[in-house]
Every structure is written in C-alpha cells, then in structure tokens.
Short mmCIF file of C-alpha atoms in Angstrom, two decimals:
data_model
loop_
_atom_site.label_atom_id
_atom_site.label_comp_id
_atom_site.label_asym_id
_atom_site.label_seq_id
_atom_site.Cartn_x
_atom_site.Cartn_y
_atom_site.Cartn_z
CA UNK Q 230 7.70 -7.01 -6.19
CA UNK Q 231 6.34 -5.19 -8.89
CA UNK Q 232 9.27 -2.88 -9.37
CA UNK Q 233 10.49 -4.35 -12.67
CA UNK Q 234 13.79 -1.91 -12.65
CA UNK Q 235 13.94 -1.16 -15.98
CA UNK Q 236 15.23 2.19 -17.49
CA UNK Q 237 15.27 4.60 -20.85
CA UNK Q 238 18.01 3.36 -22.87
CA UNK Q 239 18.13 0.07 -21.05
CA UNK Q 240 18.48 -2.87 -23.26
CA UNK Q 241 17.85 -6.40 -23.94
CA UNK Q 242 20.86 -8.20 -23.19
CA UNK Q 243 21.09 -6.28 -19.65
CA UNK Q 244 18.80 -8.51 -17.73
CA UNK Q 245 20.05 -8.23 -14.51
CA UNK Q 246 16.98 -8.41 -11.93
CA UNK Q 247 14.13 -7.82 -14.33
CA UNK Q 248 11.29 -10.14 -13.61
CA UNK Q 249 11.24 -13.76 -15.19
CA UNK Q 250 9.94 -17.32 -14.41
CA UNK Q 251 11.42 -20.47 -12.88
CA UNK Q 252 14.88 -21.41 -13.95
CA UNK Q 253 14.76 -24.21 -16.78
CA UNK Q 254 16.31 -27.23 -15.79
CA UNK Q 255 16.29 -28.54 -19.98
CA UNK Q 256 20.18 -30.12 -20.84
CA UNK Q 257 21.55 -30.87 -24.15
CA UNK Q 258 24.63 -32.41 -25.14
CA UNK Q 259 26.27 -30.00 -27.19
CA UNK Q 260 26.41 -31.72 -30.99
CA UNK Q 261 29.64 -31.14 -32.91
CA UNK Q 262 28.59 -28.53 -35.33
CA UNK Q 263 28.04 -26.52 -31.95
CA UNK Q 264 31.41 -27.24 -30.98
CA UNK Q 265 32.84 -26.70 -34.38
CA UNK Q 266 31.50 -23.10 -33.83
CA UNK Q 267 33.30 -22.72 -30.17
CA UNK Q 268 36.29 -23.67 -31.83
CA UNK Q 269 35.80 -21.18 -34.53
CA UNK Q 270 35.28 -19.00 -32.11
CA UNK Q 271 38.29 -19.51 -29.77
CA UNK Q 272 40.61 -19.87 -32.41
CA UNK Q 273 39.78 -16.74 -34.75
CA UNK Q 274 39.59 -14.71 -32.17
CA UNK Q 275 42.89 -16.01 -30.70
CA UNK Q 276 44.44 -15.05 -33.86
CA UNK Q 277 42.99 -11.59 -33.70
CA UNK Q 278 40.51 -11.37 -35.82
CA UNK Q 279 38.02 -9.76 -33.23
CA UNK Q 280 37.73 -10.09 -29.45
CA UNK Q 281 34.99 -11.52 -27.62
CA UNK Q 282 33.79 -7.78 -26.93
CA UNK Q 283 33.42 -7.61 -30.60
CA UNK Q 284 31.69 -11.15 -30.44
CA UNK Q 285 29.15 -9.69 -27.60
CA UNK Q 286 28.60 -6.65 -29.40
CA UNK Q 287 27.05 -8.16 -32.58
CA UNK Q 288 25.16 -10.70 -30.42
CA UNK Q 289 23.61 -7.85 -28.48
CA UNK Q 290 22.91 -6.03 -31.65
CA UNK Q 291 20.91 -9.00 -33.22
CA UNK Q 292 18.52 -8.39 -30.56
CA UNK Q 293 15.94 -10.11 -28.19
CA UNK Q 294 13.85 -12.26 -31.40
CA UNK Q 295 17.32 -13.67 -32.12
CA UNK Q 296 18.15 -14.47 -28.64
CA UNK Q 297 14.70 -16.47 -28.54
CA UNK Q 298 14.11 -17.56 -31.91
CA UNK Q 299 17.76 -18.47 -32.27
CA UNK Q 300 19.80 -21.17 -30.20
CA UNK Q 301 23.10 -20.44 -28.61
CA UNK Q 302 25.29 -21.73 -31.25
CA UNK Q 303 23.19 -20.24 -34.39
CA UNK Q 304 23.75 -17.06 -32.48
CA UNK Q 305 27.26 -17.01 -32.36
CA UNK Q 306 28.16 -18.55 -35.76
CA UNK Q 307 26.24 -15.66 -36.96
CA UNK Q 308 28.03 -13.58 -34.71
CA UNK Q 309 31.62 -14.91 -35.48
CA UNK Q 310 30.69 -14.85 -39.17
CA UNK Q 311 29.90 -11.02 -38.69
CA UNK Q 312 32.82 -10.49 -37.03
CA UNK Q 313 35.32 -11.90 -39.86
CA UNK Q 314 33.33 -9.97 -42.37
CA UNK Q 315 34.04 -6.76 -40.52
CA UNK Q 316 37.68 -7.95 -39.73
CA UNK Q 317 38.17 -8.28 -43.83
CA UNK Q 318 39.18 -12.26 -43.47
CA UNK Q 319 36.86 -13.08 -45.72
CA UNK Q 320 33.81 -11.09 -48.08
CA UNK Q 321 30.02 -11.71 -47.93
CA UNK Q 322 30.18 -12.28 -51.67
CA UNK Q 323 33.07 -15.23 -51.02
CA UNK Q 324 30.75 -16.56 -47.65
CA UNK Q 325 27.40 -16.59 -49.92
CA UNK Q 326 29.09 -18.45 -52.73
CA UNK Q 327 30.60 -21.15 -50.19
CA UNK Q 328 27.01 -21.32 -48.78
CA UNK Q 329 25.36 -22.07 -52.06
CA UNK Q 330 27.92 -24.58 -52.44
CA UNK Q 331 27.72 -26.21 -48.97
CA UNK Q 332 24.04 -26.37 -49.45
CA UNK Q 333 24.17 -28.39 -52.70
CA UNK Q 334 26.50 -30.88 -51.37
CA UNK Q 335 23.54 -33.09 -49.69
CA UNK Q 336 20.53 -32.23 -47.48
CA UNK Q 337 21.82 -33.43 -44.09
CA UNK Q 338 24.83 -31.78 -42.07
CA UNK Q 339 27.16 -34.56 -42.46
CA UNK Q 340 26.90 -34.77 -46.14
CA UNK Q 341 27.41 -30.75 -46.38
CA UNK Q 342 29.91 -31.00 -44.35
CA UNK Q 343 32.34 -34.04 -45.50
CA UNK Q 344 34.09 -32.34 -48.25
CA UNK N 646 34.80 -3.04 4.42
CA UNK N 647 34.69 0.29 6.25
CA UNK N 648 38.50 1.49 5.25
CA UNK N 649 37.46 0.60 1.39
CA UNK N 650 36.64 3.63 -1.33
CA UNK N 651 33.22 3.94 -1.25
CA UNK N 652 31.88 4.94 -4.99
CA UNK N 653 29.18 5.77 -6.70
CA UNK N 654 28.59 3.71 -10.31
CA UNK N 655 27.71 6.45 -13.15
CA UNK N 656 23.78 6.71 -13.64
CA UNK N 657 24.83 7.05 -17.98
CA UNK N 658 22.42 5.16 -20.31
CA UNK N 659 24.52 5.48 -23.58
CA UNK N 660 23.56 3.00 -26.09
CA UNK N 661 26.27 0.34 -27.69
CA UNK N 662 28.61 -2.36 -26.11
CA UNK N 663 29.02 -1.72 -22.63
CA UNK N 664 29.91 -3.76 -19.44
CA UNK N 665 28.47 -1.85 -16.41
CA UNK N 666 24.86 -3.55 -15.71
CA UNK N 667 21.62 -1.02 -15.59
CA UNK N 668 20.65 -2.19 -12.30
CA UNK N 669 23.81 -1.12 -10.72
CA UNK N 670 24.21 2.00 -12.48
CA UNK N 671 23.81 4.61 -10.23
CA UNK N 672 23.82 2.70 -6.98
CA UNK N 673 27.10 2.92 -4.03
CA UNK N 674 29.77 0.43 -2.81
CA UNK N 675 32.16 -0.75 -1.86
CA UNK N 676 35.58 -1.37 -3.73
CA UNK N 677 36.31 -5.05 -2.81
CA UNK N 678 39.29 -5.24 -4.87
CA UNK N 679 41.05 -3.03 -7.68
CA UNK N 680 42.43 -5.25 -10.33
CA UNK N 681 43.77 -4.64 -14.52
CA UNK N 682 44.84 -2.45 -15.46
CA UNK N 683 41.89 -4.38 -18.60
CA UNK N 684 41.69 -2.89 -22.21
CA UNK N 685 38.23 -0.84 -22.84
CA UNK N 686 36.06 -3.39 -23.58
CA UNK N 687 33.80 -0.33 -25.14
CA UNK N 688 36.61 -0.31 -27.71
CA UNK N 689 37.81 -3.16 -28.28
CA UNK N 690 33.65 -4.47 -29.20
CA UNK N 691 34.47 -2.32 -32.14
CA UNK N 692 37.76 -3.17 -33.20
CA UNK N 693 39.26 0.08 -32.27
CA UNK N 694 42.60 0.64 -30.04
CA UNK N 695 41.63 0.16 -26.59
CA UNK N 696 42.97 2.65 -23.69
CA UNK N 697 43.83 0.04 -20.77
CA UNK N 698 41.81 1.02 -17.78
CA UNK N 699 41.78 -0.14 -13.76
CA UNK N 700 38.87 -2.42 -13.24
CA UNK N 701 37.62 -2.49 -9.59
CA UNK N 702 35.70 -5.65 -7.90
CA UNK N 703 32.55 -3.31 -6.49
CA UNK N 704 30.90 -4.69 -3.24
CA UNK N 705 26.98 -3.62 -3.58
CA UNK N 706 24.38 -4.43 -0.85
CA UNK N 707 21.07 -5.87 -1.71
CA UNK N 708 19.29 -2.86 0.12
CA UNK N 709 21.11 -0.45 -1.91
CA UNK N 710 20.37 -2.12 -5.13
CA UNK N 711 16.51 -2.98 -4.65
CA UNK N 712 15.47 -0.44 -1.70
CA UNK N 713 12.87 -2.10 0.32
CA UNK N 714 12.27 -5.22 -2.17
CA UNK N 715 15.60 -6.23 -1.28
CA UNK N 716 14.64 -9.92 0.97
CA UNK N 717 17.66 -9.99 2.88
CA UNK N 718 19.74 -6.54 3.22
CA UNK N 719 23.18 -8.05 4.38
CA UNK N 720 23.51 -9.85 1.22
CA UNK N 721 25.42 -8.35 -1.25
CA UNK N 722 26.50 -8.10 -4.92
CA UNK N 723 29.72 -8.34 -6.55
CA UNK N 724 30.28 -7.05 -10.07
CA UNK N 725 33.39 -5.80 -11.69
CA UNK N 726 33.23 -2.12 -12.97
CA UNK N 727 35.91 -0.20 -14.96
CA UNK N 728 37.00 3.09 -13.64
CA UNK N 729 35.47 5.22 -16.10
CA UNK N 730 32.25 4.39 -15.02
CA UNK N 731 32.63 5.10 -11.12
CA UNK N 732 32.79 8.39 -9.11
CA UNK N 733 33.96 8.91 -5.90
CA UNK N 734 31.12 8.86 -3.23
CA UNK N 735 30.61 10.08 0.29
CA UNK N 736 31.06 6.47 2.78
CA UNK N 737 27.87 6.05 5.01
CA UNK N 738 28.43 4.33 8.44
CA UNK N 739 30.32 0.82 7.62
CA UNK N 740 28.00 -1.58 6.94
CA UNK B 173 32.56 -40.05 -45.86
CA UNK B 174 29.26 -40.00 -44.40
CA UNK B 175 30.22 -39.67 -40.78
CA UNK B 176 32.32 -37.27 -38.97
CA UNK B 177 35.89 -38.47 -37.20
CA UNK B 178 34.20 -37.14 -33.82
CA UNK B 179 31.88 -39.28 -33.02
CA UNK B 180 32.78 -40.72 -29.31
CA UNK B 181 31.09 -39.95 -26.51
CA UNK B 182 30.47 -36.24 -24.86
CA UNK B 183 31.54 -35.23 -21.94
CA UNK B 184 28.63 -36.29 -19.98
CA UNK B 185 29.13 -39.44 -21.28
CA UNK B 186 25.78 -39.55 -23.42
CA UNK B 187 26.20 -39.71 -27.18
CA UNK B 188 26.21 -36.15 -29.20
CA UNK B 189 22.91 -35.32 -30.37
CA UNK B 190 22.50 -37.11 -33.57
CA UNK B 191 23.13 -33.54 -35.43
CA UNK B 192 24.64 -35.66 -38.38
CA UNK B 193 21.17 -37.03 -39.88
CA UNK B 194 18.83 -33.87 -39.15
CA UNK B 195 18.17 -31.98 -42.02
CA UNK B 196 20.55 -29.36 -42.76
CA UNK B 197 20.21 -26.05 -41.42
CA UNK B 198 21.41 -22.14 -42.60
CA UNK B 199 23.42 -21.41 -39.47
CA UNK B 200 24.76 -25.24 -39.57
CA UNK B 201 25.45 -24.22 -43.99
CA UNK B 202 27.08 -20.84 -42.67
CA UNK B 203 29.55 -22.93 -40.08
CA UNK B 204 30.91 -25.13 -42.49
CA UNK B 205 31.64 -22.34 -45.05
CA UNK B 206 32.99 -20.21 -42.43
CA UNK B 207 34.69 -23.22 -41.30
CA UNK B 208 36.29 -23.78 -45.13
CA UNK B 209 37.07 -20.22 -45.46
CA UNK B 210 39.17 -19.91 -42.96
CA UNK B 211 41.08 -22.71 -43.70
CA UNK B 212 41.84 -22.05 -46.92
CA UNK B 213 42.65 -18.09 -46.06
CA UNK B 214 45.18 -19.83 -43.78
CA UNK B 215 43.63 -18.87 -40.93
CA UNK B 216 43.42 -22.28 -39.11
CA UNK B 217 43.51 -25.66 -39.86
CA UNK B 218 41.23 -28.67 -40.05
CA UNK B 219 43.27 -30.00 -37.16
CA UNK B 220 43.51 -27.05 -35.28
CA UNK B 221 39.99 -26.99 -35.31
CA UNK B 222 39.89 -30.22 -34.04
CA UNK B 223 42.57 -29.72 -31.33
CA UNK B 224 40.23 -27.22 -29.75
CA UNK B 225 37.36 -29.49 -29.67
CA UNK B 226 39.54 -31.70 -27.82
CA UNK B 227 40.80 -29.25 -25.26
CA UNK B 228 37.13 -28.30 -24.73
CA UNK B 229 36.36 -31.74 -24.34
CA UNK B 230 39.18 -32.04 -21.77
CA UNK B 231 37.71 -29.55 -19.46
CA UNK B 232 35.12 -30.88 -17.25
CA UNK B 233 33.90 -30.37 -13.73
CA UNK B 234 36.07 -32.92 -12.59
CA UNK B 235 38.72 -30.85 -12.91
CA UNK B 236 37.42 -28.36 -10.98
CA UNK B 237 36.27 -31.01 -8.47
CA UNK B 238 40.08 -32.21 -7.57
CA UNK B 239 41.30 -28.54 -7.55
CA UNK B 240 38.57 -28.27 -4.46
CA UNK B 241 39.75 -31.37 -3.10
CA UNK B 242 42.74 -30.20 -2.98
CA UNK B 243 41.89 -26.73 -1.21
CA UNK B 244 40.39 -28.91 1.45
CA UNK B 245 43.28 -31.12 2.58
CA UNK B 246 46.35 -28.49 1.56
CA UNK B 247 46.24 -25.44 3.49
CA UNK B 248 49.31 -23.91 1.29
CA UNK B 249 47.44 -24.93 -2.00
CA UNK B 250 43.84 -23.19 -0.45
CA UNK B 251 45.61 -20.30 0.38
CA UNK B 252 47.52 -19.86 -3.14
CA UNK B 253 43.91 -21.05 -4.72
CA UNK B 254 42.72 -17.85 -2.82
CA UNK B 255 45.52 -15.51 -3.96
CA UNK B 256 45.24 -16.43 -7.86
CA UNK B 257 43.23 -19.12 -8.56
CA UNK B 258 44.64 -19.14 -12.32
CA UNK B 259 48.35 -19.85 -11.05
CA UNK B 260 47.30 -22.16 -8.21
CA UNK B 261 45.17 -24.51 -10.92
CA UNK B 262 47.96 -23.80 -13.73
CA UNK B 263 50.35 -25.41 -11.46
CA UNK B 264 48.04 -28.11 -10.40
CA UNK B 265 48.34 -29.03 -14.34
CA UNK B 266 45.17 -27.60 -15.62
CA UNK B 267 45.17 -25.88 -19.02
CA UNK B 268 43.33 -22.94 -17.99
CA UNK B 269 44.42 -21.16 -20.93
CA UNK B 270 44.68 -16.77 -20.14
CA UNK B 271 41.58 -17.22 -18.09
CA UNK B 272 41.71 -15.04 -15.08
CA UNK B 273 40.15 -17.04 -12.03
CA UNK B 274 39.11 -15.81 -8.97
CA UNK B 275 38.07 -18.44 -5.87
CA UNK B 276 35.21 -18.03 -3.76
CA UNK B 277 35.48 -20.04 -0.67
CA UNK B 278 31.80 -20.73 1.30
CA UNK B 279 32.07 -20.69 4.94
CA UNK B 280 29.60 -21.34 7.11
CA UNK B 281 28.70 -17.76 7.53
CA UNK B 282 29.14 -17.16 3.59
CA UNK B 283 27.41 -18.67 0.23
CA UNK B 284 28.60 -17.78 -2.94
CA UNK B 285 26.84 -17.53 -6.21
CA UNK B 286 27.86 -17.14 -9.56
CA UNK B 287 25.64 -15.27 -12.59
CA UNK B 288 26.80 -13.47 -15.57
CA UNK B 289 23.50 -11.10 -16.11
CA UNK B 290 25.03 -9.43 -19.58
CA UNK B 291 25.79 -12.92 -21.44
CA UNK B 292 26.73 -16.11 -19.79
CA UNK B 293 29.99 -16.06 -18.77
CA UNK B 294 31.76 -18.83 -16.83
CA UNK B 295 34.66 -20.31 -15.74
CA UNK B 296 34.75 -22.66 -19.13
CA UNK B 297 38.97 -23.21 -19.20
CA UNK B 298 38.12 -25.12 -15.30
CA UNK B 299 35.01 -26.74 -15.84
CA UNK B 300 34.29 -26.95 -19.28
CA UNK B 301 31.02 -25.72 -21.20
CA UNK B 302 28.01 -24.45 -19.21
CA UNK B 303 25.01 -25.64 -18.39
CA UNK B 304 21.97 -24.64 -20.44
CA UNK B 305 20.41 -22.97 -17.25
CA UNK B 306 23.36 -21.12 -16.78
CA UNK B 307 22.48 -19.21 -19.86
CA UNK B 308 18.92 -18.78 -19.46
CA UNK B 309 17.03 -15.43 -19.02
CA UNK B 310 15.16 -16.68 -15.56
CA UNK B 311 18.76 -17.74 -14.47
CA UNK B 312 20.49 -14.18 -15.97
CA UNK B 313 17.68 -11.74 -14.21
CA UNK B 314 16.99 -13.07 -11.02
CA UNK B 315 19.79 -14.46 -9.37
CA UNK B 316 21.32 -10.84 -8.47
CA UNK B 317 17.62 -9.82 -7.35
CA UNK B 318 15.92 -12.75 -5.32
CA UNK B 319 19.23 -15.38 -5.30
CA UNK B 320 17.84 -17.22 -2.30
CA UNK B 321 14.48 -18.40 -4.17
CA UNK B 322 16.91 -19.29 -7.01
CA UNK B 323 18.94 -21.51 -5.02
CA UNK B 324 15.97 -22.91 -3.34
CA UNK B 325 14.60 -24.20 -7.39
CA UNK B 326 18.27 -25.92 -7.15
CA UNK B 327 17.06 -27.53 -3.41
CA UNK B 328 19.64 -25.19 -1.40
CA UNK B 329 17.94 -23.38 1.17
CA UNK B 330 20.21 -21.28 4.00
CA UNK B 331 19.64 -20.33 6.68
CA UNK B 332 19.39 -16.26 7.55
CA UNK B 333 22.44 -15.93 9.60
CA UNK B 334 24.43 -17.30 6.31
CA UNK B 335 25.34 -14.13 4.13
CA UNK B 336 24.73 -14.66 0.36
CA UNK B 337 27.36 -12.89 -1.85
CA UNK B 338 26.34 -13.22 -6.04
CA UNK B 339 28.90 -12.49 -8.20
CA UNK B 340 28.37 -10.98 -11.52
CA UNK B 341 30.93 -11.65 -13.69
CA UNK B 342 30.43 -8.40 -16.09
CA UNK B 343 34.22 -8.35 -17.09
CA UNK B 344 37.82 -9.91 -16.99
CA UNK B 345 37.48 -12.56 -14.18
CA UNK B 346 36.18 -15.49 -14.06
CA UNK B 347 34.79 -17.31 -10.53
CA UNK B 348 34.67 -20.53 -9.27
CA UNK B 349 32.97 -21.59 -5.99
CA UNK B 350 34.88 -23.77 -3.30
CA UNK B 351 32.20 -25.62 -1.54
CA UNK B 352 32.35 -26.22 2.36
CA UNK B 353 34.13 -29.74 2.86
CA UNK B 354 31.28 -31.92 3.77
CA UNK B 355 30.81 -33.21 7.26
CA UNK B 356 31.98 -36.47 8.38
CA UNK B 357 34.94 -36.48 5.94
CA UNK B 358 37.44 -36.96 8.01
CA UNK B 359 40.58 -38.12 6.75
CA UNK B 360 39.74 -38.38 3.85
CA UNK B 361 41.77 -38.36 0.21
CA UNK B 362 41.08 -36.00 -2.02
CA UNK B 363 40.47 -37.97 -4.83
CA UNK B 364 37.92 -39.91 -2.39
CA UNK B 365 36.39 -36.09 -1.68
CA UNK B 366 36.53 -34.92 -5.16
CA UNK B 367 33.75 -37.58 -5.96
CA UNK B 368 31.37 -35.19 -3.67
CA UNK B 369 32.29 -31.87 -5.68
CA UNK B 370 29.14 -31.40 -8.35
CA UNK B 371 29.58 -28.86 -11.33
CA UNK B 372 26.16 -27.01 -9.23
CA UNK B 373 28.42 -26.83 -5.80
CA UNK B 374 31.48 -24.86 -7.98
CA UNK B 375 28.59 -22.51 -9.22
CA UNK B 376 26.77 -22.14 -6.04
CA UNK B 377 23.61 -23.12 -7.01
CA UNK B 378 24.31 -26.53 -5.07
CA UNK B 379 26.09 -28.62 -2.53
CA UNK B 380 28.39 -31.18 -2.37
CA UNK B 381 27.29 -34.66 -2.09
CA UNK B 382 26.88 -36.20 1.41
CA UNK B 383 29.11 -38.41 1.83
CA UNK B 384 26.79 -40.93 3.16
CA UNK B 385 25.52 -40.99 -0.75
CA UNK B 386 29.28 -41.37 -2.12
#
C-alpha cells in the first residue's frame, strides 16, 4: 500500500485515506474552559454571528502546525475569536485590551477568570 | 442500487472551504439518497449569501475508490456531496 | 472567588481536569475575554453560557443507548428511527437540537462505521462530546481506506461475508449506528438492554456488551 493518494491542491485538513499510524486510544475529560469554548461556540454562532462553515474555514486555514501544536479547544477559541472579529462583534484592539487585562488578574485560570 | 443515478464526483482541486473529500473527487457512484435542499457551505464559510443546493448521499465502492489496494471490493463508502460538485455518469453493470 | 460554580463531576463521572490551578494559558486568556466581550456586547449571558454547558453535559451515550433499546423491542419506533432519526429521538424526549440524524442499522450481513475525514463531526446533540480518537488523524485517514484493520485496533473483527459500509459525514447529517441486539436477550426490557449499548457500538467501531457480562 504505498499509494499515499494525495493530489496538487490537496490539503491538510482533507485526510481521508492518506497513510497514518495506529489509532490513539488517549481520553481526557474535557475541563471547563474547554467547555466554556463549546458553548461560545454554539451559542454565537446560534445567534448568527458565523456558521460552523465559517468556524471550519479558519480552522483549516490555521494549518497542519496548529492542528498538532495546538489542542482541540485552543483551536477553536482561536477560531471562534476569528470569526467574531470578522463578524464586527467585537475589534482586535477591544479583544487585546481585555487580554492584557485578563492576564493581570492572577497567574492561574481560575483567578483570570473569576471577575 | 442498479435503478439509482450513477455520477461521477468533479475531479476540481480549487483551494478554500470546501466539503467534497480529495479521495472521492473524481471517482463514480451511486446516489443512495438525495436530501436538502442545504445552503452552500462554500459560502456560507465566508459569510456570504448562500444559494441552497440538493445534497445527495453518494454510495462509492472500495474498488472504485482505491483500485486494486482496495482489501475488500464489496465494501463501500458513503459520503454526502452537493450537486454542484457531481456530473452525470454512464452506470456500469449493477454492482 | 477562587473556584468556579462548575465543579461536579463530568460526564464520565471522573472529576474535570484540574484546569483551575494550571498556570494560565493565551488561548485559556483569549476565552475568558472573548467570553466577557460578548457578554457585555449583549451577545449572551453568563447564564446562557452556563445553560449550554449543561445541555452538553446532558447528552451522553446513554441517551443514545435507550433510543437503541428501544429500536430493538418497538418495531413502529425502529422503523420511524429509520425514516428520520431526528423526529423519532425528538419524540422519544431527546433535545437533539436542529441536528439532522440519520440511523444506520447493522444486520448480520451489514456493519456500519462512522468517520468524519474533513474535521470530526459527530452525532454530539445524541451522544454528547466525542471521543478523543474520534478526532485523531490515524482515526480521520484510514477508516474510509483500510476500515476493517481499524475496527480490528477496537477488537471487532468480521467476518468476509459481512459488508462494511463507512460513512463520511462531509456535510448536513449526522449518523448514529444501531447495533445488532445481542444474542440471548430474549425478552428482555429495554432499559435492561440499553445497559449493553457502548458509545463504540453507536459509532461502529464496537459491539454491544454480551449479555453474559451485564
């Protein structure tokens, strides 16, 4: 089986039958920031703001280091944030404020995020 | 399957958000079901109005997909496909 | 407040990882200010956001487990499942939200297998979130291309003369396997026969429990 199927113009996301190892049998329980970001997800985008098409696009577009450098969630907060940005909900100038902020606010995520 | 539409997936590369996988592009099969009419997902990635568009349940077999590396031929492959992306195609012998 | 009002137990019944204590990282910095923005834009709300969680929370493989008990001792229910899987667990009570849900029912001359090879998705509004397999790249690439040495890393092995259909879900639908009813069940209750149904046997990567081990 050394056809690998892979074309011109094919790209990263678009696995489908190209060649890879055993399947990982790893779990996690998913933590709550994680969730937080589902939610995010599910509710901004039942509101709207994007679509899920618009959520896939950027996640394809950040490309195959984020996909494994990155976990899941990182992915799609970045993703979703991308999204609103585009959508006009909020500015990049207003996000990078809030995350200078957040980041002063303690060094662990349940100090930065108790406000 | 034999009184299905028999079609042939588009063999485009084009680069941006699209749903039709690379290793079916290209290949024949089977319509299994038609169902939508669904929203362009191609547009709708990017914000933009979105022309609503049948999207048909394609029936592939494994020999079609991956020629001779394919382990067991009568298994198949279902994807969904929207229309713009499949041709018509001439039916070999019913599988 | 130091700790966060969701702290019970997840879904699997194990504690969340400790995510509270760790150092705090960019992407966790960028959810709480997208988070905060939205609120105050009046896009959501704190409880809204919280709402979801819970309706997340709610779905689990159990309830995908009694909608396949179900299929296997009501023939009218099976056959609706079969005909729109969204209306037929919508009535059973589920909150499957505008997922569109298509059932796959094994035979013994048919396997099913489900594999999303563009992102990962899944039937999420049945059974909850997936599985971290479910979204790996060995998972993604292979299953359409070898899916019986797949199965046989999740201990399923079948026989030639059973057909393997995968399913790629590349757009609106969503699938969910319906397991063959387990031999020696006879007479059985469904909730007695939901306690065989695994999260691996709606996927297709696995088989219900025997019911000598129930």
């Amino acid at each position: 089986m050394t056809d690998t199927n892979t074309f011109d113009g094919q790209r990263w996301h678009d696995m489908g039958g190209t060649a890879a190892g055993p399947v990982p049998t790893d779990q996690h329980d998913f933590s709550l920031w994680e969730k937080r970001v589902d939610a995010l997800m599910i509710v901004a985008s039942g509101k709207g703001h994007f679509t899920v098409d618009g959520l896939r696009r950027v996640l394809e577009d950040m490309g195959e280091e984020a996909f494994e450098t990155m976990t899941y969630y990182e992915r799609w907060i970045a993703s979703v944030n991308q999204n609103l940005i585009e959508a006009g909900v909020y500015t990049t100038s207003e996000l990078a404020q809030r995350m200078t902020q957040v980041a002063a606010r303690g060094a662990t995520y349940g100090e930065a995020a108790s406000e | 399957m034999s009184d299905r539409q028999y079609m042939r997936v588009r063999a485009d590369m084009p680069p941006g958000h699209v749903r039709t996988p690379a290793y079916l592009r290209g290949k024949c099969g089977w319509v299994e079901r038609t169902l939508g009419p669904f929203p362009n997902p191609e547009a709708l990635a990017y914000g933009l109005q979105a022309q609503a568009l049948p999207l048909m349940r394609m029936r592939f077999s494994m020999t079609e997909v991956w020629g001779a590396a394919a382990a067991n031929p009568n298994d198949t492959i279902d994807a969904e496909i929207y229309s713009h992306w499949l041709e018509p195609a001439e039916a070999p012998h019913a599988p | 407040m130091p700790h966060d009002h969701h702290d019970h137990l997840s879904p699997s019944g194990h504690p969340y990882r400790p995510d509270d204590d760790h150092p705090l990282t960019y992407w966790q910095q960028m959810e709480i200010a997208v988070r905060e923005l939205l609120i105050e834009k009046g896009v959501t709300t704190a409880a809204e956001i919280n709402a979801q969680i819970d309706t997340m929370d709610a779905r689990t493989p159990a309830n995908g487990a009694a909608v396949v008990a179900r299929a296997w001792t009501d023939p009218a229910f099976r056959d609706a499942l079969l005909a729109d899987a969204s209306a037929a667990t919508r009535d059973m009570g589920f909150d499957v939200g505008p997922m569109k849900l298509i059932a796959l029912e094994n035979t013994p001359t048919e396997h099913n297998v489900v594999v999303c090879t563009l992102c990962s998705c899944y039937p999420r509004n049945l059974l909850g979130l997936p599985p971290d397999w479910y979204k790996s790249r060995a998972y993604r690439s292979r299953t359409v291309k070898e899916p019986r040495k797949v199965l046989a890393e999740f201990g399923v092995t079948l026989p030639d003369t059973t057909t393997v259909r995968v399913h790629d879900s590349t757009a609106d639908m969503r699938y969910v396997v319906i397991p063959a009813r387990p031999e020696g069940t006879d007479g059985w209750s469904a909730d007695d026969l939901a306690k065989l149904v695994t999260r691996d046997s709606m996927i297709g990567t696995g088989l219900p429990k025997s019911p000598d081990a129930a």
